Amino acid sequence: MLQRPGEGGRWWRLRVKGVPAVGFADRNQRLAGALEAGWKLAEVRLVRTVLRTELHAVFNHDDLPEPVEEPSNPVGIDKGVTTRMVLSDGTTVPARTVDHTTVRRRRRALSRATKRSRSYIKKRRALAKVTRRQAEQARDADFRLAHQFVTSYDGIAVEDLNTVGLLRTKRFSKKLSEQRWAAFDRILEHKAAKAGVPYVKVDPSYTTTDCSSCGNRQRIPLQMRVYQCEHCGLRLCRDVNAARNIRDRGFPTKSRCREGLSPDTARVTSYHCKTTRVGTP
């Protein structure tokens, strides 16, 4: 049972049978605004973390905005290691670098302490606080970045990558985990649905090797960072070219999508047979 505060107050009280009453502050009046909007409170969770005790309120509502027209300013997002994200308009998001100095120092101090001693419990709590603080800072930064994408573009297309499989590889697994691709995708999808912005996941196959202008497919080694098409002469950053292909697959336009075909099936040539259209004998 939730007890609302008085006029001008922000302190609420939660009463549950068998549990002592819990008082909490409604920051930014988010709980009061949701109840006044007519949302139905489905569940209340008390989550005890290392830093504090949190209260999570879950609401059911069906008034999410639906996109009514084709996006006029969509964006495609290509993910990488040296650069975290590259957008189809040329904007880049720098790669995340995590400073593990404090965590290593806390772990060394914990390893020197006697187990189950008072010092051990204190140092274990200090390590947990540092880890939790880093996770919260990374999550807050992802929310801010997702908000920037949602407010700047009216359509978002991303790669449907198998991040779990990529993290099993021996090369770049640590750098890949630091980029938080899967966590950011969940946050971006949530923010896009809340704002009514179309969010599409596309197949990442051949997004790097296909030309974003004419559709020509050619081999390009990993060390080559500039894409130069052998068919139409297009020359630009390979990550920007991949981001444009992702955008066109998620939101096909009339120029790239003839007779309702997707950009991949409307490709003019391929490196297997450069003079033959796809689908012809």
Coordinates of C-alpha atoms in Angstrom, one line a residue, residues 96-112 123-137 174 178:
R96 CA 34.9 3.4 -24.1
T97 CA 38.0 3.0 -22.0
V98 CA 37.6 1.7 -18.5
D99 CA 40.1 2.6 -15.8
H100 CA 40.7 -0.5 -13.7
T101 CA 43.3 1.0 -11.4
T102 CA 41.0 1.4 -8.4
V103 CA 39.4 -2.0 -8.8
R104 CA 42.8 -3.7 -9.0
R105 CA 44.0 -1.9 -5.9
R106 CA 40.8 -2.9 -4.0
R107 CA 41.2 -6.5 -5.1
R108 CA 44.9 -6.7 -3.9
A109 CA 43.8 -5.3 -0.6
L110 CA 41.0 -7.9 -0.3
S111 CA 43.4 -10.7 -1.2
R112 CA 45.8 -9.7 1.6
K123 CA 37.4 -4.4 2.1
R124 CA 35.0 -6.6 0.3
R125 CA 32.3 -3.9 0.7
A126 CA 34.7 -1.3 -0.6
L127 CA 35.4 -3.4 -3.7
A128 CA 31.7 -3.9 -4.3
K129 CA 31.1 -0.1 -4.0
V130 CA 33.7 0.7 -6.6
T131 CA 32.4 -1.9 -9.0
R132 CA 28.8 -0.8 -8.5
R133 CA 29.7 2.9 -9.0
Q134 CA 31.5 2.1 -12.3
A135 CA 28.5 0.2 -13.6
E136 CA 26.1 3.0 -12.7
Q137 CA 28.3 5.6 -14.4
K174 CA 37.9 -7.5 -23.4
E178 CA 33.9 -2.6 -22.6

